[in-house]
Amino acid sequence: MNEPIAALRALRSVELRTTACPESADFYAGIWGLRTVEQGPDAVWLRGSGEQHHVLQLTAAPRNGLGRLSFALATPAEVDAAARRLAQRGLPILAGPGPVETVGGGYGLQFADPEGRVIELLADTFAVARLGREDAVPVGVTHVVLNTVDIDAAVAFYTDVLGMRVSDWSEHQMAFLRCNSDHHSIAFNRAEWTSVNHVAYEMPSVDHFMRGIGRLRHHGVLPLWGPGRHGPGDNTFSYFADPAGLVCEYTSGIAQVDEDRWLCRVWRRVPELSDTWGTAGPPSGETRTHMAGVADPGAFERFPELRERIPGAAALSGIGAVPVTAPGKY
């Protein structure tokens, strides 16, 4: 059995493709609490109060979707080793390994999973100073929930190839995966098509979490669902829609996993475990529609033969078939 290609340290940042880039940039850099670090004609990069150069990239696109997931590695040597292991597995590389020439810098590579999501592994990115935590603003991205047409295949890929560990299941509907002590940095949700469900941003405490919700309410932005506290992960939640209709979440207090003691659990999908506080009620139809998103071909749109090159991709339902070009520069 092949070893994982790398030891992931953390979810570093997320790129979202958005139909409302200028409006969403104003939203995230305004009342949501992130700060713009760089802006181009079709993209904007935003940071939280933590040490990541940026945690969110918004890229203008004709439909909403996931641009890429960026994970931190410790060193460029680990990126090079990941490239060798990808080649051994027959997984094509989309870019790198090598110096990253775009915003944030670093040394990295990109490849795609069997549903076309672009995964980036990065080391040595630009350093930024941590900001004060007095204001009710996010530290950074803490997890992303992804809709999948085959939850078992998705979990198998992210555990086998990326070395993530399953923390818990919510029956056979959701799986929560970790790459460090946080209960989950990626979760998969069974759905009719591949898409991004939501992106969650860590608030330093429950007090910051509630004050952030209050700030949005002051600006007339009400939660789609929440506030409440989930059973799996034990984290607080309050979900909102950004100007493009993509779902963003404030959260705090994620459970910490002791690798030597943690036992994976299968949670029942009942209201009292979806929200242990009992304050949020069930998610509305509008919330579910926002979280379903739209079918997202991801990398398969740019590389229409890639689907035939990624083991297992061709077996997944219907988002096209894909050519991989030679590994590209950043």
mmCIF file of C-alpha atoms in Angstrom:
data_model
loop_
_atom_site.group_PDB
_atom_site.id
_atom_site.type_symbol
_atom_site.label_atom_id
_atom_site.label_comp_id
_atom_site.label_asym_id
_atom_site.label_seq_id
_atom_site.Cartn_x
_atom_site.Cartn_y
_atom_site.Cartn_z
ATOM 1 C CA MET A 1 0.000 0.000 0.000
ATOM 2 C CA ASN A 2 1.300 3.455 -0.913
ATOM 3 C CA GLU A 3 2.050 5.914 1.863
ATOM 4 C CA PRO A 4 0.262 9.305 1.799
ATOM 5 C CA ILE A 5 1.940 11.805 -0.490
ATOM 6 C CA ALA A 6 2.550 14.328 2.305
ATOM 7 C CA ALA A 7 1.966 15.254 5.940
ATOM 8 C CA LEU A 8 -0.559 18.086 5.784
ATOM 9 C CA ARG A 9 -0.091 20.699 8.508
ATOM 10 C CA ALA A 10 -3.224 22.806 8.045
ATOM 11 C CA LEU A 11 -5.797 24.122 5.604
ATOM 12 C CA ARG A 12 -4.078 27.318 4.508
ATOM 13 C CA SER A 13 -6.580 29.045 2.194
ATOM 14 C CA VAL A 14 -9.493 28.592 -0.177
ATOM 15 C CA GLU A 15 -10.107 30.025 -3.621
ATOM 16 C CA LEU A 16 -13.749 30.583 -4.537
ATOM 17 C CA ARG A 17 -14.925 31.256 -8.054
ATOM 18 C CA THR A 18 -17.756 33.772 -7.828
ATOM 19 C CA THR A 19 -20.300 35.451 -10.059
ATOM 20 C CA ALA A 20 -20.228 38.562 -7.864
ATOM 21 C CA CYS A 21 -16.537 39.224 -7.279
ATOM 22 C CA PRO A 22 -16.613 43.005 -6.588
ATOM 23 C CA GLU A 23 -19.656 42.776 -4.326
ATOM 24 C CA SER A 24 -18.284 39.727 -2.492
ATOM 25 C CA ALA A 25 -14.912 41.421 -2.021
ATOM 26 C CA ASP A 26 -16.680 44.359 -0.379
ATOM 27 C CA PHE A 27 -18.677 41.974 1.811
ATOM 28 C CA TYR A 28 -15.716 39.924 3.050
ATOM 29 C CA ALA A 29 -13.437 42.958 3.491
ATOM 30 C CA GLY A 30 -16.210 44.921 5.161
ATOM 31 C CA ILE A 31 -18.754 43.461 7.534
ATOM 32 C CA TRP A 32 -17.356 39.883 7.447
ATOM 33 C CA GLY A 33 -14.087 41.143 8.912
ATOM 34 C CA LEU A 34 -11.308 39.999 6.561
ATOM 35 C CA ARG A 35 -8.721 42.431 5.178
ATOM 36 C CA THR A 36 -7.724 42.864 1.534
ATOM 37 C CA VAL A 37 -4.017 42.187 0.958
ATOM 38 C CA GLU A 38 -3.993 42.422 -2.836
ATOM 39 C CA GLN A 39 -6.454 43.038 -5.635
ATOM 40 C CA GLY A 40 -6.300 42.489 -9.387
ATOM 41 C CA PRO A 41 -8.737 43.052 -12.251
ATOM 42 C CA ASP A 42 -10.463 39.683 -11.756
ATOM 43 C CA ALA A 43 -9.412 38.538 -8.276
ATOM 44 C CA VAL A 44 -8.932 39.686 -4.701
ATOM 45 C CA TRP A 45 -6.949 38.137 -1.846
ATOM 46 C CA LEU A 46 -8.029 38.560 1.789
ATOM 47 C CA ARG A 47 -6.469 37.692 5.142
ATOM 48 C CA GLY A 48 -7.739 37.057 8.643
ATOM 49 C CA SER A 49 -6.066 38.000 11.911
ATOM 50 C CA GLY A 50 -3.834 34.894 11.849
ATOM 51 C CA GLU A 51 -0.446 34.274 10.282
ATOM 52 C CA GLN A 52 -1.526 33.182 6.800
ATOM 53 C CA HIS A 53 -0.718 35.690 4.049
ATOM 54 C CA HIS A 54 -4.275 35.219 2.764
ATOM 55 C CA VAL A 55 -7.057 32.812 3.652
ATOM 56 C CA LEU A 56 -9.514 33.589 0.856
ATOM 57 C CA GLN A 57 -9.083 34.291 -2.837
ATOM 58 C CA LEU A 58 -12.121 35.432 -4.793
ATOM 59 C CA THR A 59 -11.901 34.967 -8.558
ATOM 60 C CA ALA A 60 -14.487 36.300 -11.015
ATOM 61 C CA ALA A 61 -16.193 33.465 -12.900
ATOM 62 C CA PRO A 62 -19.364 32.820 -14.938
ATOM 63 C CA ARG A 63 -20.679 30.456 -12.211
ATOM 64 C CA ASN A 64 -19.943 29.824 -8.569
ATOM 65 C CA GLY A 65 -17.517 27.086 -7.645
ATOM 66 C CA LEU A 66 -14.376 25.997 -5.845
ATOM 67 C CA GLY A 67 -11.152 27.317 -7.331
ATOM 68 C CA ARG A 68 -8.767 25.331 -5.125
ATOM 69 C CA LEU A 69 -7.966 24.141 -1.623
ATOM 70 C CA SER A 70 -4.490 25.052 -0.356
ATOM 71 C CA PHE A 71 -2.808 22.985 2.369
ATOM 72 C CA ALA A 72 0.397 23.847 4.216
ATOM 73 C CA LEU A 73 3.460 21.613 4.095
ATOM 74 C CA ALA A 74 6.555 22.133 6.222
ATOM 75 C CA THR A 75 9.277 22.447 3.564
ATOM 76 C CA PRO A 76 9.868 22.618 -0.209
ATOM 77 C CA ALA A 77 11.509 19.191 0.084
ATOM 78 C CA GLU A 78 8.142 17.807 1.215
ATOM 79 C CA VAL A 79 6.496 19.368 -1.854
ATOM 80 C CA ASP A 80 9.065 17.669 -4.105
ATOM 81 C CA ALA A 81 8.495 14.363 -2.311
ATOM 82 C CA ALA A 82 4.734 14.770 -2.795
ATOM 83 C CA ALA A 83 5.318 15.261 -6.522
ATOM 84 C CA ARG A 84 7.285 12.007 -6.727
ATOM 85 C CA ARG A 85 4.567 10.124 -4.844
ATOM 86 C CA LEU A 86 1.851 11.567 -7.077
ATOM 87 C CA ALA A 87 3.786 10.287 -10.106
ATOM 88 C CA GLN A 88 4.107 6.842 -8.499
ATOM 89 C CA ARG A 89 0.332 6.777 -8.087
ATOM 90 C CA GLY A 90 -0.270 7.899 -11.665
ATOM 91 C CA LEU A 91 -1.896 11.153 -10.548
ATOM 92 C CA PRO A 92 -1.157 14.001 -12.993
ATOM 93 C CA ILE A 93 0.278 17.257 -11.704
ATOM 94 C CA LEU A 94 -1.388 20.456 -12.935
ATOM 95 C CA ALA A 95 1.305 22.913 -11.802
ATOM 96 C CA GLY A 96 4.712 22.706 -10.160
ATOM 97 C CA PRO A 97 6.523 21.581 -8.202
ATOM 98 C CA GLY A 98 8.366 24.843 -7.992
ATOM 99 C CA PRO A 99 8.300 28.467 -6.875
ATOM 100 C CA VAL A 100 4.833 30.015 -6.849
ATOM 101 C CA GLU A 101 4.755 33.233 -8.846
ATOM 102 C CA THR A 102 1.321 34.441 -7.746
ATOM 103 C CA VAL A 103 0.138 36.364 -4.675
ATOM 104 C CA GLY A 104 1.438 34.908 -1.405
ATOM 105 C CA GLY A 105 4.463 33.231 -2.953
ATOM 106 C CA GLY A 106 5.902 29.989 -1.682
ATOM 107 C CA TYR A 107 6.906 26.678 -3.211
ATOM 108 C CA GLY A 108 4.172 24.298 -4.250
ATOM 109 C CA LEU A 109 2.293 22.083 -6.654
ATOM 110 C CA GLN A 110 -1.284 21.504 -7.771
ATOM 111 C CA PHE A 111 -3.224 18.368 -8.703
ATOM 112 C CA ALA A 112 -6.883 17.337 -8.848
ATOM 113 C CA ASP A 113 -8.988 14.829 -6.938
ATOM 114 C CA PRO A 114 -11.377 12.373 -8.686
ATOM 115 C CA GLU A 115 -14.214 14.944 -8.731
ATOM 116 C CA GLY A 116 -12.064 17.676 -10.263
ATOM 117 C CA ARG A 117 -11.287 19.711 -7.140
ATOM 118 C CA VAL A 118 -7.896 21.395 -7.396
ATOM 119 C CA ILE A 119 -5.633 20.724 -4.407
ATOM 120 C CA GLU A 120 -2.565 22.850 -3.777
ATOM 121 C CA LEU A 121 0.303 21.898 -1.469
ATOM 122 C CA LEU A 122 2.401 24.876 -0.338
ATOM 123 C CA ALA A 123 5.478 25.601 1.745
ATOM 124 C CA ASP A 124 7.473 28.772 2.428
ATOM 125 C CA THR A 125 4.714 31.259 1.705
ATOM 126 C CA PHE A 126 5.134 34.930 2.548
ATOM 127 C CA ALA A 127 4.969 35.625 6.283
ATOM 128 C CA VAL A 128 2.620 38.174 7.826
ATOM 129 C CA ALA A 129 2.298 39.358 11.404
ATOM 130 C CA ARG A 130 -0.576 38.083 13.491
ATOM 131 C CA LEU A 131 -3.099 40.813 14.205
ATOM 132 C CA GLY A 132 -4.735 41.538 17.541
ATOM 133 C CA ARG A 133 -7.814 39.535 18.474
ATOM 134 C CA GLU A 134 -9.753 42.288 20.193
ATOM 135 C CA ASP A 135 -12.121 42.802 17.266
ATOM 136 C CA ALA A 136 -14.783 40.238 16.353
ATOM 137 C CA VAL A 137 -13.104 39.197 13.100
ATOM 138 C CA PRO A 138 -12.048 35.765 11.791
ATOM 139 C CA VAL A 139 -8.618 34.298 12.481
ATOM 140 C CA GLY A 140 -8.789 32.434 9.175
ATOM 141 C CA VAL A 141 -10.428 29.532 7.385
ATOM 142 C CA THR A 142 -10.937 26.559 9.687
ATOM 143 C CA HIS A 143 -12.845 24.106 7.470
ATOM 144 C CA VAL A 144 -14.583 23.608 4.148
ATOM 145 C CA VAL A 145 -17.574 21.328 3.558
ATOM 146 C CA LEU A 146 -17.708 19.798 0.086
ATOM 147 C CA ASN A 147 -20.670 18.201 -1.641
ATOM 148 C CA THR A 148 -19.757 14.856 -3.219
ATOM 149 C CA VAL A 149 -21.476 12.367 -5.494
ATOM 150 C CA ASP A 150 -19.580 9.457 -3.853
ATOM 151 C CA ILE A 151 -18.766 10.000 -0.199
ATOM 152 C CA ASP A 152 -16.923 6.696 0.193
ATOM 153 C CA ALA A 153 -14.652 7.418 -2.782
ATOM 154 C CA ALA A 154 -14.006 10.964 -1.542
ATOM 155 C CA VAL A 155 -13.094 9.798 1.959
ATOM 156 C CA ALA A 156 -10.877 7.037 0.545
ATOM 157 C CA PHE A 157 -8.954 9.508 -1.646
ATOM 158 C CA TYR A 158 -8.393 12.108 1.070
ATOM 159 C CA THR A 159 -7.326 9.522 3.660
ATOM 160 C CA ASP A 160 -5.211 7.340 1.372
ATOM 161 C CA VAL A 161 -3.596 9.999 -0.825
ATOM 162 C CA LEU A 162 -3.508 12.978 1.549
ATOM 163 C CA GLY A 163 -3.225 11.123 4.831
ATOM 164 C CA MET A 164 -6.238 12.764 6.465
ATOM 165 C CA ARG A 165 -8.013 10.952 9.298
ATOM 166 C CA VAL A 166 -11.745 10.451 9.758
ATOM 167 C CA SER A 167 -12.829 12.031 13.041
ATOM 168 C CA ASP A 168 -16.547 11.229 12.886
ATOM 169 C CA TRP A 169 -19.442 10.363 10.597
ATOM 170 C CA SER A 170 -22.939 11.813 10.611
ATOM 171 C CA GLU A 171 -24.647 8.549 9.680
ATOM 172 C CA HIS A 172 -23.651 7.925 6.024
ATOM 173 C CA GLN A 173 -24.489 11.508 5.025
ATOM 174 C CA MET A 174 -21.378 13.385 6.200
ATOM 175 C CA ALA A 175 -17.770 12.527 7.003
ATOM 176 C CA PHE A 176 -15.453 14.804 9.007
ATOM 177 C CA LEU A 177 -11.731 14.634 8.212
ATOM 178 C CA ARG A 178 -8.773 16.183 10.031
ATOM 179 C CA CYS A 179 -5.160 16.899 9.165
ATOM 180 C CA ASN A 180 -4.115 18.256 12.595
ATOM 181 C CA SER A 181 -5.681 18.416 16.049
ATOM 182 C CA ASP A 182 -8.790 20.283 14.844
ATOM 183 C CA HIS A 183 -11.751 17.902 14.579
ATOM 184 C CA HIS A 184 -12.142 18.628 10.866
ATOM 185 C CA SER A 185 -10.645 20.811 8.190
ATOM 186 C CA ILE A 186 -12.572 19.079 5.386
ATOM 187 C CA ALA A 187 -16.008 17.487 5.564
ATOM 188 C CA PHE A 188 -17.881 15.687 2.805
ATOM 189 C CA ASN A 189 -21.646 15.774 2.337
ATOM 190 C CA ARG A 190 -23.491 13.311 0.088
ATOM 191 C CA ALA A 191 -25.223 15.209 -2.719
ATOM 192 C CA GLU A 192 -26.512 14.984 -6.279
ATOM 193 C CA TRP A 193 -23.552 16.886 -7.717
ATOM 194 C CA THR A 194 -20.035 18.024 -6.859
ATOM 195 C CA SER A 195 -19.935 21.542 -5.398
ATOM 196 C CA VAL A 196 -18.767 23.619 -2.464
ATOM 197 C CA ASN A 197 -21.236 23.485 0.426
ATOM 198 C CA HIS A 198 -19.742 26.200 2.637
ATOM 199 C CA VAL A 199 -16.528 27.725 3.978
ATOM 200 C CA ALA A 200 -16.121 28.204 7.739
ATOM 201 C CA TYR A 201 -14.119 30.969 9.402
ATOM 202 C CA GLU A 202 -12.751 30.618 12.925
ATOM 203 C CA MET A 203 -13.652 33.246 15.504
ATOM 204 C CA PRO A 204 -11.321 33.403 18.547
ATOM 205 C CA SER A 205 -14.063 32.746 21.111
ATOM 206 C CA VAL A 206 -17.804 32.389 21.561
ATOM 207 C CA ASP A 207 -17.918 36.067 22.532
ATOM 208 C CA HIS A 208 -16.228 37.083 19.258
ATOM 209 C CA PHE A 209 -18.553 34.684 17.417
ATOM 210 C CA MET A 210 -21.680 36.324 18.852
ATOM 211 C CA ARG A 211 -20.374 39.860 18.358
ATOM 212 C CA GLY A 212 -19.600 39.041 14.722
ATOM 213 C CA ILE A 213 -23.184 37.872 14.226
ATOM 214 C CA GLY A 214 -24.357 41.080 15.876
ATOM 215 C CA ARG A 215 -22.283 43.177 13.471
ATOM 216 C CA LEU A 216 -23.844 41.432 10.461
ATOM 217 C CA ARG A 217 -27.322 41.905 11.909
ATOM 218 C CA HIS A 218 -26.568 45.595 12.384
ATOM 219 C CA HIS A 219 -25.900 45.747 8.633
ATOM 220 C CA GLY A 220 -29.114 43.895 7.801
ATOM 221 C CA VAL A 221 -27.477 40.515 7.067
ATOM 222 C CA LEU A 222 -29.348 37.762 8.902
ATOM 223 C CA PRO A 223 -28.193 34.147 9.385
ATOM 224 C CA LEU A 224 -29.461 31.471 7.032
ATOM 225 C CA TRP A 225 -29.124 29.066 9.963
ATOM 226 C CA GLY A 226 -27.913 29.640 13.520
ATOM 227 C CA PRO A 227 -26.548 30.512 15.919
ATOM 228 C CA GLY A 228 -26.201 27.046 17.386
ATOM 229 C CA ARG A 229 -23.669 24.367 18.298
ATOM 230 C CA HIS A 230 -23.088 21.170 16.320
ATOM 231 C CA GLY A 231 -22.739 17.745 17.911
ATOM 232 C CA PRO A 232 -19.986 16.438 15.572
ATOM 233 C CA GLY A 233 -17.027 18.762 16.165
ATOM 234 C CA ASP A 234 -18.728 20.550 19.099
ATOM 235 C CA ASN A 235 -18.270 23.865 17.252
ATOM 236 C CA THR A 236 -20.611 26.836 17.250
ATOM 237 C CA PHE A 237 -22.187 27.749 13.916
ATOM 238 C CA SER A 238 -23.969 30.548 12.156
ATOM 239 C CA TYR A 239 -24.327 30.394 8.372
ATOM 240 C CA PHE A 240 -24.757 33.322 5.987
ATOM 241 C CA ALA A 241 -24.960 33.832 2.220
ATOM 242 C CA ASP A 242 -22.456 36.133 0.527
ATOM 243 C CA PRO A 243 -23.508 38.389 -2.398
ATOM 244 C CA ALA A 244 -22.995 35.554 -4.907
ATOM 245 C CA GLY A 245 -25.075 33.145 -2.825
ATOM 246 C CA LEU A 246 -22.089 31.117 -1.564
ATOM 247 C CA VAL A 247 -22.392 30.068 2.076
ATOM 248 C CA CYS A 248 -19.951 31.315 4.718
ATOM 249 C CA GLU A 249 -19.945 30.335 8.383
ATOM 250 C CA TYR A 250 -18.733 31.884 11.605
ATOM 251 C CA THR A 251 -17.602 29.171 14.025
ATOM 252 C CA SER A 252 -15.640 28.793 17.248
ATOM 253 C CA GLY A 253 -14.583 26.160 19.753
ATOM 254 C CA ILE A 254 -13.863 23.256 17.403
ATOM 255 C CA ALA A 255 -13.138 20.013 19.278
ATOM 256 C CA GLN A 256 -9.463 19.102 19.639
ATOM 257 C CA VAL A 257 -8.411 15.543 18.860
ATOM 258 C CA ASP A 258 -5.900 13.594 20.931
ATOM 259 C CA GLU A 259 -4.658 11.078 18.345
ATOM 260 C CA ASP A 260 -3.927 8.453 21.005
ATOM 261 C CA ARG A 261 -7.356 8.638 22.629
ATOM 262 C CA TRP A 262 -9.873 9.701 19.970
ATOM 263 C CA LEU A 263 -12.500 7.172 18.879
ATOM 264 C CA CYS A 264 -14.356 7.809 15.614
ATOM 265 C CA ARG A 265 -18.090 7.965 16.229
ATOM 266 C CA VAL A 266 -21.163 7.666 13.998
ATOM 267 C CA TRP A 267 -23.611 10.392 15.013
ATOM 268 C CA ARG A 268 -27.356 10.079 14.479
ATOM 269 C CA ARG A 269 -28.855 12.773 12.249
ATOM 270 C CA VAL A 270 -31.406 14.172 14.664
ATOM 271 C CA PRO A 271 -32.187 17.817 15.532
ATOM 272 C CA GLU A 272 -30.810 17.601 19.066
ATOM 273 C CA LEU A 273 -27.384 16.538 17.716
ATOM 274 C CA SER A 274 -27.345 18.868 14.710
ATOM 275 C CA ASP A 275 -27.749 21.708 17.223
ATOM 276 C CA THR A 276 -27.027 20.762 20.813
ATOM 277 C CA TRP A 277 -28.042 24.230 22.027
ATOM 278 C CA GLY A 278 -31.487 23.870 20.470
ATOM 279 C CA THR A 279 -31.420 27.515 19.374
ATOM 280 C CA ALA A 280 -31.234 27.237 15.585
ATOM 281 C CA GLY A 281 -34.019 24.855 14.605
ATOM 282 C CA PRO A 282 -33.663 22.796 11.414
ATOM 283 C CA PRO A 283 -32.083 24.356 8.308
ATOM 284 C CA SER A 284 -34.633 25.888 5.958
ATOM 285 C CA GLY A 285 -35.191 24.985 2.324
ATOM 286 C CA GLU A 286 -33.436 28.212 1.370
ATOM 287 C CA THR A 287 -30.406 27.221 3.433
ATOM 288 C CA ARG A 288 -30.267 23.777 1.816
ATOM 289 C CA THR A 289 -30.534 25.340 -1.653
ATOM 290 C CA HIS A 290 -27.621 27.679 -0.960
ATOM 291 C CA MET A 291 -25.538 24.829 0.452
ATOM 292 C CA ALA A 292 -26.273 22.617 -2.562
ATOM 293 C CA GLY A 293 -24.631 25.146 -4.864
ATOM 294 C CA VAL A 294 -24.390 24.409 -8.578
ATOM 295 C CA ALA A 295 -22.675 21.486 -10.309
ATOM 296 C CA ASP A 296 -18.981 22.313 -10.446
ATOM 297 C CA PRO A 297 -16.692 20.605 -13.021
ATOM 298 C CA GLY A 298 -13.585 22.091 -11.408
ATOM 299 C CA ALA A 299 -10.360 21.166 -13.205
ATOM 300 C CA PHE A 300 -12.278 19.025 -15.716
ATOM 301 C CA GLU A 301 -13.488 22.207 -17.393
ATOM 302 C CA ARG A 302 -9.946 23.410 -18.153
ATOM 303 C CA PHE A 303 -8.490 19.978 -18.883
ATOM 304 C CA PRO A 304 -11.216 17.965 -20.634
ATOM 305 C CA GLU A 305 -9.222 14.676 -20.700
ATOM 306 C CA LEU A 306 -7.997 14.778 -17.111
ATOM 307 C CA ARG A 307 -10.925 12.664 -16.016
ATOM 308 C CA GLU A 308 -9.460 9.697 -17.882
ATOM 309 C CA ARG A 309 -6.081 10.185 -16.187
ATOM 310 C CA ILE A 310 -7.162 10.265 -12.540
ATOM 311 C CA PRO A 311 -7.831 6.810 -11.060
ATOM 312 C CA GLY A 312 -11.503 6.498 -10.171
ATOM 313 C CA ALA A 313 -12.592 9.761 -11.774
ATOM 314 C CA ALA A 314 -14.233 8.214 -14.824
ATOM 315 C CA ALA A 315 -16.529 6.140 -12.611
ATOM 316 C CA LEU A 316 -18.064 9.210 -10.979
ATOM 317 C CA SER A 317 -21.233 10.600 -12.508
ATOM 318 C CA GLY A 318 -21.262 13.079 -15.182
ATOM 319 C CA ILE A 319 -19.146 16.075 -15.205
ATOM 320 C CA GLY A 320 -17.210 15.393 -18.392
ATOM 321 C CA ALA A 321 -14.105 13.597 -19.446
ATOM 322 C CA VAL A 322 -10.291 15.415 -19.259
ATOM 323 C CA PRO A 323 -6.331 16.183 -21.182
ATOM 324 C CA VAL A 324 -3.731 16.987 -18.948
ATOM 325 C CA THR A 325 -1.107 19.314 -20.250
ATOM 326 C CA ALA A 326 2.452 19.258 -18.978
ATOM 327 C CA PRO A 327 2.857 20.550 -15.423
ATOM 328 C CA GLY A 328 2.546 24.294 -15.580
ATOM 329 C CA LYS A 329 4.204 27.219 -13.871
ATOM 330 C CA TYR A 330 2.398 29.234 -11.238
#
